[in-house]
Coordinates of C-alpha atoms and ligand atoms in Angstrom, one line a residue:
M1 CA 78.3 1.5 -42.6
A2 CA 78.0 -2.1 -43.5
S3 CA 79.8 -4.4 -41.2
L4 CA 81.8 -6.8 -43.3
N5 CA 84.0 -8.3 -40.6
R6 CA 81.3 -9.9 -38.5
P7 CA 80.7 -13.7 -38.7
R8 CA 78.3 -14.3 -41.6
A9 CA 75.0 -15.1 -39.8
K10 CA 72.3 -16.3 -42.1
I11 CA 70.1 -13.4 -43.3
A12 CA 66.3 -13.8 -42.6
H13 CA 65.0 -10.5 -43.9
V14 CA 66.3 -7.5 -45.8
Y15 CA 64.4 -4.1 -45.9
R16 CA 65.1 -1.2 -48.2
G17 CA 63.9 2.3 -47.6
T18 CA 64.3 5.2 -45.2
F19 CA 65.6 4.5 -41.7
M20 CA 65.6 7.1 -39.0
H21 CA 67.2 6.7 -35.6
S22 CA 69.3 8.4 -32.9
T23 CA 72.9 7.6 -32.0
Q24 CA 75.2 8.5 -29.2
D25 CA 76.4 11.5 -31.2
T26 CA 73.3 12.7 -33.1
T27 CA 69.7 13.1 -32.0
L28 CA 68.4 12.2 -35.5
E29 CA 70.2 10.3 -38.2
I30 CA 68.3 9.9 -41.5
I31 CA 69.4 7.2 -43.8
E32 CA 67.6 7.4 -47.1
D33 CA 67.5 4.4 -49.5
A34 CA 69.2 2.2 -46.9
L35 CA 69.4 -1.5 -47.0
L36 CA 69.1 -3.3 -43.6
G37 CA 69.6 -7.0 -43.1
V38 CA 68.2 -9.0 -40.1
D39 CA 69.7 -12.4 -39.3
T40 CA 67.9 -15.5 -38.2
V41 CA 68.3 -14.6 -34.5
G42 CA 66.7 -11.2 -35.0
K43 CA 69.9 -9.1 -34.9
I44 CA 70.8 -6.4 -37.4
A45 CA 73.5 -8.0 -39.6
F46 CA 74.2 -5.0 -41.7
I47 CA 73.0 -1.6 -42.7
G48 CA 74.3 -0.1 -46.0
K49 CA 73.3 1.9 -49.0
G50 CA 70.6 0.7 -51.4
S51 CA 73.0 1.4 -54.2
E52 CA 75.4 -1.3 -52.8
Q53 CA 72.7 -4.0 -52.9
D54 CA 74.7 -6.2 -55.3
K55 CA 77.8 -6.1 -53.2
L56 CA 75.9 -6.6 -49.9
S57 CA 73.9 -9.5 -51.4
Q58 CA 77.1 -11.3 -52.3
T59 CA 78.7 -10.7 -48.9
F60 CA 75.7 -11.6 -46.8
R61 CA 74.2 -14.1 -49.3
F62 CA 70.7 -13.0 -49.9
S63 CA 68.8 -12.8 -53.1
S64 CA 67.4 -9.5 -54.3
S65 CA 63.9 -11.2 -54.6
N66 CA 64.0 -11.4 -50.7
V67 CA 64.3 -7.6 -50.3
T68 CA 61.2 -5.9 -48.9
Q69 CA 60.9 -2.4 -50.4
L70 CA 59.2 0.2 -48.2
K71 CA 56.3 2.0 -49.9
Q72 CA 56.0 5.7 -50.5
H73 CA 55.6 7.7 -47.2
E74 CA 56.9 4.7 -45.2
F75 CA 60.0 4.6 -43.0
F76 CA 61.5 2.5 -40.2
M77 CA 62.2 3.9 -36.7
P78 CA 63.4 2.1 -33.6
G79 CA 60.6 0.7 -31.4
M80 CA 59.7 2.9 -28.5
V81 CA 60.6 2.1 -24.9
D82 CA 58.1 2.7 -22.1
T83 CA 60.2 2.9 -19.0
H84 CA 57.3 3.1 -16.6
I85 CA 53.8 1.7 -16.8
H86 CA 51.5 0.0 -14.3
A87 CA 49.8 -2.8 -16.2
P88 CA 46.9 -3.4 -13.7
Q89 CA 46.0 0.3 -13.8
Y90 CA 45.2 0.0 -17.5
S91 CA 41.8 -1.2 -16.3
Y92 CA 40.9 2.4 -15.3
T93 CA 43.0 4.4 -17.6
G94 CA 41.3 7.6 -18.9
T95 CA 39.4 8.1 -15.6
A96 CA 40.1 9.1 -12.0
M97 CA 42.2 12.2 -12.7
D98 CA 40.8 14.4 -10.0
L99 CA 43.0 13.7 -7.0
P100 CA 46.6 14.4 -6.0
L101 CA 48.9 11.4 -5.8
L102 CA 48.5 10.1 -2.2
Q103 CA 44.7 10.4 -2.2
W104 CA 44.6 9.0 -5.7
L105 CA 46.4 5.9 -4.6
N106 CA 44.1 5.2 -1.7
T107 CA 40.9 6.0 -3.6
Y108 CA 41.5 4.4 -7.0
T109 CA 44.7 2.5 -7.2
F110 CA 44.8 0.2 -4.2
P111 CA 41.2 -1.1 -4.5
V112 CA 41.7 -1.9 -8.2
E113 CA 45.1 -3.5 -7.7
S114 CA 43.6 -5.7 -4.9
R115 CA 41.5 -7.4 -7.5
F116 CA 44.5 -9.0 -9.3
K117 CA 44.5 -12.0 -7.0
D118 CA 41.7 -13.0 -9.4
L119 CA 43.8 -14.5 -12.3
K120 CA 40.9 -14.4 -14.7
F121 CA 40.6 -10.6 -14.3
A122 CA 44.3 -10.3 -14.4
H123 CA 44.4 -12.2 -17.7
R124 CA 41.9 -10.0 -19.3
V125 CA 43.5 -6.7 -18.3
Y126 CA 47.1 -7.8 -18.9
T127 CA 46.2 -9.1 -22.4
E128 CA 44.6 -5.8 -23.3
V129 CA 47.5 -3.7 -22.0
V130 CA 50.2 -5.7 -23.8
K131 CA 48.2 -5.6 -27.1
R132 CA 47.4 -1.9 -26.8
T133 CA 51.0 -0.9 -26.1
L134 CA 52.4 -3.1 -28.8
K135 CA 50.0 -1.7 -31.4
N136 CA 51.1 1.8 -30.4
G137 CA 54.7 0.9 -30.9
T138 CA 56.0 0.1 -27.5
T139 CA 58.5 -2.7 -28.2
T140 CA 59.9 -2.6 -24.7
A141 CA 57.9 -2.0 -21.5
C142 CA 59.0 -1.8 -17.9
Y143 CA 55.9 -2.9 -16.0
F144 CA 54.7 -2.7 -12.4
A145 CA 52.3 -5.5 -11.7
T146 CA 50.6 -5.9 -8.3
I147 CA 51.6 -7.5 -5.0
H148 CA 50.3 -10.9 -6.3
T149 CA 53.0 -13.2 -7.5
D150 CA 50.9 -15.5 -9.7
A151 CA 49.2 -12.6 -11.5
S152 CA 52.6 -11.0 -12.0
L153 CA 54.0 -14.2 -13.5
L154 CA 50.9 -14.2 -15.8
L155 CA 51.8 -10.8 -17.1
G156 CA 55.3 -12.1 -17.9
K157 CA 53.7 -15.0 -19.8
I158 CA 51.4 -12.7 -21.8
A159 CA 54.2 -10.3 -22.8
N160 CA 56.2 -13.3 -23.9
D161 CA 53.3 -14.8 -25.8
F162 CA 52.8 -11.6 -27.7
G163 CA 56.5 -11.1 -28.3
Q164 CA 57.0 -7.9 -26.3
R165 CA 60.3 -7.2 -24.6
A166 CA 59.5 -6.5 -21.0
F167 CA 60.6 -6.1 -17.4
V168 CA 57.9 -7.3 -15.0
G169 CA 57.9 -6.3 -11.3
K170 CA 55.9 -7.9 -8.5
V171 CA 55.1 -4.9 -6.4
C172 CA 56.4 -4.9 -2.8
M173 CA 54.7 -3.0 0.0
D174 CA 54.6 -3.8 3.7
R175 CA 53.3 -0.4 4.9
N176 CA 49.8 0.8 3.9
K177 CA 46.6 2.0 5.6
S178 CA 44.5 -0.5 3.7
D179 CA 44.8 -4.3 3.5
Y180 CA 46.5 -4.1 0.2
K181 CA 50.0 -5.0 1.5
E182 CA 52.0 -8.0 2.6
T183 CA 54.1 -8.6 5.7
T184 CA 57.8 -7.9 5.3
Q185 CA 58.5 -11.6 5.4
E186 CA 55.8 -12.4 2.8
C187 CA 57.2 -9.6 0.5
Q188 CA 60.7 -11.0 0.7
K189 CA 59.6 -14.6 0.2
E190 CA 57.2 -13.9 -2.6
T191 CA 59.7 -11.7 -4.4
C192 CA 62.2 -14.5 -4.4
R193 CA 59.6 -16.9 -5.6
F194 CA 58.6 -14.5 -8.4
I195 CA 62.2 -14.0 -9.6
A196 CA 63.0 -17.7 -9.5
E197 CA 59.8 -18.8 -11.3
L198 CA 60.0 -16.1 -14.0
L199 CA 63.7 -16.8 -14.7
N200 CA 62.9 -20.4 -14.8
K201 CA 60.5 -19.9 -17.7
K202 CA 63.6 -18.8 -19.7
Y203 CA 61.6 -16.3 -21.7
P204 CA 64.1 -14.7 -24.0
L205 CA 62.8 -11.1 -23.7
V206 CA 61.0 -11.0 -20.4
K207 CA 62.9 -10.4 -17.2
P208 CA 62.0 -9.7 -13.5
V209 CA 62.7 -6.3 -11.9
V210 CA 62.8 -5.7 -8.2
T211 CA 59.9 -3.4 -7.4
P212 CA 59.5 -1.6 -4.1
R213 CA 56.4 0.5 -4.8
F214 CA 58.0 3.6 -3.3
A215 CA 59.6 4.5 0.0
P216 CA 56.3 5.6 1.8
S217 CA 54.8 2.1 1.4
C218 CA 57.9 0.2 2.4
T219 CA 59.7 -0.2 5.8
G220 CA 63.4 0.3 5.9
D221 CA 63.7 -3.4 6.7
L222 CA 61.9 -4.3 3.4
L223 CA 63.9 -1.8 1.3
G224 CA 67.2 -3.3 2.7
Q225 CA 66.1 -6.8 1.9
L226 CA 65.1 -5.9 -1.7
G227 CA 68.4 -4.1 -2.2
A228 CA 70.1 -7.3 -1.2
I229 CA 68.0 -9.5 -3.4
A230 CA 68.7 -7.2 -6.4
R231 CA 72.4 -7.2 -5.7
K232 CA 72.6 -11.0 -5.2
N233 CA 70.8 -11.7 -8.5
N234 CA 72.2 -8.8 -10.4
L235 CA 68.7 -7.6 -11.2
H236 CA 67.1 -4.4 -12.4
I237 CA 65.3 -2.2 -9.9
Q238 CA 62.3 0.2 -10.3
S239 CA 60.4 2.5 -8.0
H240 CA 59.1 6.0 -7.7
I241 CA 60.8 9.1 -6.4
S242 CA 60.0 12.8 -5.7
E243 CA 56.8 12.8 -7.7
N244 CA 54.8 15.3 -5.6
V245 CA 55.7 17.6 -2.7
D246 CA 53.4 16.0 -0.1
E247 CA 55.1 12.7 -0.9
V248 CA 58.6 14.2 -0.4
K249 CA 57.5 15.6 2.9
L250 CA 56.1 12.2 4.0
V251 CA 59.4 10.5 3.2
K252 CA 61.2 13.1 5.3
E253 CA 58.9 12.2 8.2
L254 CA 59.2 8.4 7.7
F255 CA 63.0 8.3 7.2
P256 CA 64.2 11.2 9.4
E257 CA 67.8 9.8 9.4
S258 CA 68.1 10.2 5.6
K259 CA 69.5 13.3 4.0
S260 CA 67.1 13.2 1.1
Y261 CA 64.5 11.0 -0.7
T262 CA 67.3 9.8 -3.0
D263 CA 69.5 9.0 0.0
V264 CA 66.8 6.7 1.3
Y265 CA 67.1 4.4 -1.7
H266 CA 70.9 4.9 -1.9
K267 CA 71.2 3.8 1.7
Y268 CA 69.4 0.5 1.0
N269 CA 71.5 -0.3 -2.1
L270 CA 68.6 0.5 -4.4
L271 CA 70.4 3.0 -6.6
T272 CA 72.5 1.1 -9.2
D273 CA 73.2 1.4 -12.9
K274 CA 70.2 -1.0 -13.4
T275 CA 67.8 1.2 -11.4
V276 CA 65.0 3.3 -13.1
M277 CA 63.1 5.7 -10.9
A278 CA 59.9 7.3 -12.1
H279 CA 59.3 11.0 -12.0
G280 CA 61.9 12.9 -10.0
C281 CA 60.0 16.2 -10.5
H282 CA 61.3 17.6 -7.2
L283 CA 64.8 16.3 -7.0
T284 CA 67.5 18.7 -6.0
D285 CA 70.8 19.2 -8.0
E286 CA 72.5 17.3 -5.2
E287 CA 70.2 14.4 -5.6
L288 CA 70.7 14.4 -9.4
T289 CA 74.4 14.2 -8.8
L290 CA 73.9 11.1 -6.8
F291 CA 71.9 9.6 -9.6
S292 CA 74.7 10.4 -12.0
E293 CA 77.3 8.9 -9.7
T294 CA 75.4 5.7 -9.2
G295 CA 74.3 5.4 -12.8
A296 CA 70.7 5.2 -11.9
S297 CA 68.2 6.6 -14.4
L298 CA 64.9 8.5 -14.4
S299 CA 61.7 7.8 -16.2
H300 CA 60.0 11.0 -17.2
C301 CA 56.2 10.6 -17.2
P302 CA 54.8 14.0 -18.2
N303 CA 51.1 13.0 -18.7
S304 CA 50.9 11.6 -15.2
N305 CA 52.8 14.6 -13.7
I306 CA 50.3 17.0 -15.3
S307 CA 47.2 14.8 -14.8
L308 CA 47.8 14.4 -11.0
C309 CA 49.2 18.0 -10.7
S310 CA 52.4 16.5 -9.4
G311 CA 55.0 18.8 -11.0
L312 CA 57.0 19.6 -14.1
L313 CA 60.3 17.8 -14.5
N314 CA 63.1 19.9 -16.0
V315 CA 64.5 17.4 -18.4
R316 CA 67.2 19.8 -19.6
N317 CA 68.6 20.1 -16.1
V318 CA 68.5 16.3 -15.7
L319 CA 70.5 15.8 -18.9
K320 CA 72.9 18.5 -17.8
H321 CA 73.6 16.4 -14.8
K322 CA 74.4 13.5 -17.1
V323 CA 71.6 11.3 -15.7
K324 CA 70.2 8.7 -18.1
L325 CA 66.5 9.5 -18.9
G326 CA 63.8 7.7 -20.7
L327 CA 60.1 8.4 -21.1
G328 CA 57.1 6.6 -19.5
T329 CA 53.4 6.6 -19.9
D330 CA 52.8 5.9 -16.1
V331 CA 49.4 4.4 -16.9
A332 CA 47.0 5.2 -15.2
G333 CA 48.4 8.3 -13.5
G334 CA 49.0 9.1 -17.2
Y335 CA 45.8 8.5 -19.1
S336 CA 47.4 7.4 -22.4
A337 CA 49.2 4.1 -23.0
S338 CA 50.8 5.4 -26.1
M339 CA 54.4 6.5 -26.1
L340 CA 53.5 9.0 -28.8
D341 CA 51.5 10.8 -26.1
A342 CA 54.6 10.7 -23.8
V343 CA 56.6 12.4 -26.6
R344 CA 54.0 15.1 -27.0
R345 CA 53.6 15.8 -23.3
T346 CA 57.4 15.9 -22.9
L347 CA 57.5 18.6 -25.5
D348 CA 54.6 20.5 -23.9
T349 CA 56.1 20.3 -20.4
S350 CA 59.4 21.6 -21.8
K351 CA 57.6 24.5 -23.4
V352 CA 55.7 25.4 -20.3
L353 CA 59.1 25.7 -18.5
T354 CA 60.1 28.1 -21.2
I355 CA 57.0 30.1 -20.7
Q356 CA 57.8 30.3 -17.0
N357 CA 61.4 31.1 -17.7
P358 CA 62.3 32.3 -21.2
K359 CA 66.0 31.4 -20.5
H360 CA 65.0 27.8 -20.4
Q361 CA 65.9 26.1 -23.6
A362 CA 62.9 23.9 -24.7
L363 CA 63.6 20.4 -26.0
T364 CA 63.4 19.8 -29.7
F365 CA 61.3 17.1 -31.3
D366 CA 64.4 15.1 -32.3
E367 CA 65.8 15.3 -28.8
V368 CA 62.5 13.9 -27.5
F369 CA 62.5 11.2 -30.3
R370 CA 65.9 10.1 -28.9
L371 CA 64.5 10.0 -25.3
A372 CA 61.6 7.8 -26.5
T373 CA 63.9 5.3 -28.2
L374 CA 67.6 5.2 -27.5
G375 CA 67.2 7.2 -24.2
G376 CA 64.7 4.6 -22.9
S377 CA 67.0 1.7 -23.8
Q378 CA 69.9 3.5 -21.9
A379 CA 67.6 4.1 -18.9
L380 CA 66.9 0.4 -18.8
F381 CA 70.5 -0.6 -19.3
L382 CA 69.5 -2.3 -22.6
D383 CA 71.4 0.0 -25.1
D384 CA 73.8 -2.8 -26.0
Q385 CA 70.7 -4.7 -27.2
T386 CA 68.2 -2.2 -28.5
G387 CA 67.4 1.5 -29.1
N388 CA 68.6 2.1 -32.6
F389 CA 69.7 0.4 -35.8
E390 CA 73.4 -0.3 -35.0
V391 CA 74.8 -3.5 -36.4
G392 CA 74.7 -6.3 -33.8
K393 CA 71.6 -4.9 -31.9
D394 CA 68.2 -6.7 -32.0
F395 CA 65.9 -5.4 -34.7
D396 CA 63.2 -3.7 -32.6
A397 CA 61.5 -1.5 -35.1
L398 CA 58.3 0.3 -36.3
R399 CA 57.3 0.3 -39.9
V400 CA 55.5 3.6 -40.1
N401 CA 53.3 4.9 -43.0
V402 CA 52.8 8.6 -42.5
A403 CA 49.8 8.8 -44.8
P404 CA 47.8 5.5 -44.9
P405 CA 44.3 5.8 -46.4
G406 CA 41.9 6.9 -43.6
G407 CA 44.8 7.8 -41.4
P408 CA 45.1 10.9 -39.1
I409 CA 47.7 12.8 -41.2
D410 CA 47.4 14.7 -44.5
L411 CA 50.8 15.2 -46.2
I412 CA 50.4 18.4 -48.2
L413 CA 53.4 20.7 -48.3
C414 CA 56.4 18.5 -47.9
D415 CA 57.2 14.9 -47.5
K416 CA 60.9 15.0 -46.6
P417 CA 61.7 12.3 -44.1
K418 CA 62.4 14.7 -41.2
I419 CA 59.0 16.4 -41.7
Q420 CA 57.3 13.0 -42.0
L421 CA 58.8 11.9 -38.6
E422 CA 57.8 15.2 -37.0
K423 CA 54.3 14.8 -38.3
F424 CA 54.1 11.2 -37.1
L425 CA 55.3 12.1 -33.6
N426 CA 52.8 15.0 -33.3
L427 CA 49.8 13.7 -35.2
G428 CA 50.2 10.0 -35.6
D429 CA 48.6 7.0 -33.9
D430 CA 48.4 3.2 -34.3
R431 CA 46.8 3.6 -37.7
N432 CA 50.3 4.8 -38.9
I433 CA 52.1 1.9 -37.4
V434 CA 51.9 -0.8 -40.1
E435 CA 54.1 -3.4 -38.5
V436 CA 56.0 -3.8 -35.3
F437 CA 59.1 -5.9 -34.9
V438 CA 60.8 -7.1 -31.7
A439 CA 64.1 -8.9 -32.0
G440 CA 63.4 -9.4 -35.7
R441 CA 60.0 -11.0 -35.2
K442 CA 56.9 -9.4 -36.5
V443 CA 54.6 -8.9 -33.5
V444 CA 52.1 -6.5 -35.0
P445 CA 49.8 -7.4 -36.7
F446 CA 49.4 -9.8 -33.8
M447 CA 50.7 -13.3 -33.8
E448 CA 48.3 -16.0 -32.4
P449 CA 49.6 -16.7 -28.8
A450 CA 50.7 -20.3 -28.3
A451 CA 47.9 -22.6 -27.3
E452 CA 47.3 -23.0 -23.5
Ligands
LIG1 ZN1 54.1 5.0 -11.4

């Protein structure tokens, strides 16, 4: 398992204990008494057996006094990837769950998002959402911001300051009943400014993502321009698709020339292998095939789908179509910013589908663990950089203590690693997440952000 033929990078940290992760071939690989080395640029230099410590320390030149030994009931797992979250909506998370999508947007979302032209308000909310998600183990977040370029740039700065890996999208919409929109030309110009200014900051882990809100709030003209911008700059793309049946109907009315909702995005070059679309509850098999052919991925946001009564995504069917899939919180359609909640709601949704149809094979907890980690990194086209503990990837990790004093879990009958992981996923919270690492850097407990 240790990679001995890579160039010898200097080792910054070595950890010894249980590591659990997913690979391409297995949903859950448990490596007990493992030794993992992280180099000075935050990459995993080696992973081997604890019993080989002497040999590894000679090869990679570290001293045994530098090895951090995990305590009893502790393990490392990969950081979780939130593939869909609206940072501004964190301000009203946990409320406003009483309307279906289209009314919900008009009543709650657009008035709140309008407030983000005020940078002071944006600073407050964006700082809280980055801190809250990091504390809960989200090492990578794919954020929607608002239509405001400067506030969206501020979100990028805050994620960078706290050390979170993030995609940030300035939201584009040129079609809306309320004033919360831009003209097509403004959208195009401001998106280009946002991309240029964010890239210019050279944040190592924060990148722009082209973000049409969703087809109903964008003209075909705008969608076409955004597709061209993404292609020209080789950028990621995010949006929403087939969340709720009224929305699907509306898209049919607005884009009568398109064969399907998926076809609308495809036509405007918005379905690529760097595209992540939220929801997809009501996609047909034909549309899923188009996702698979283009390499576009889905973000499954079960809390939101249930909270707004949107629908139940059949993840098993999505995976059968070989479509990449990660999990998302979809704050504030989803009321929890924690990816642990996304894991639980994914399991619940899958079981509801089995109740409705006993032939449906419900997802297992280790399959969902993979979706929350490696699956998310695949959905965001980041799996060469993050998602598990393979040598050469960035060390994005959670140090979990299943039974800290005063924590939410009592370990009584069995403390085998697999049981510990299952208990943590079902019962754990941020009290169990002792430390969070992104690209080798410890980001929880929080670092002090750089002075203004
Ligand atoms: Zn959303």
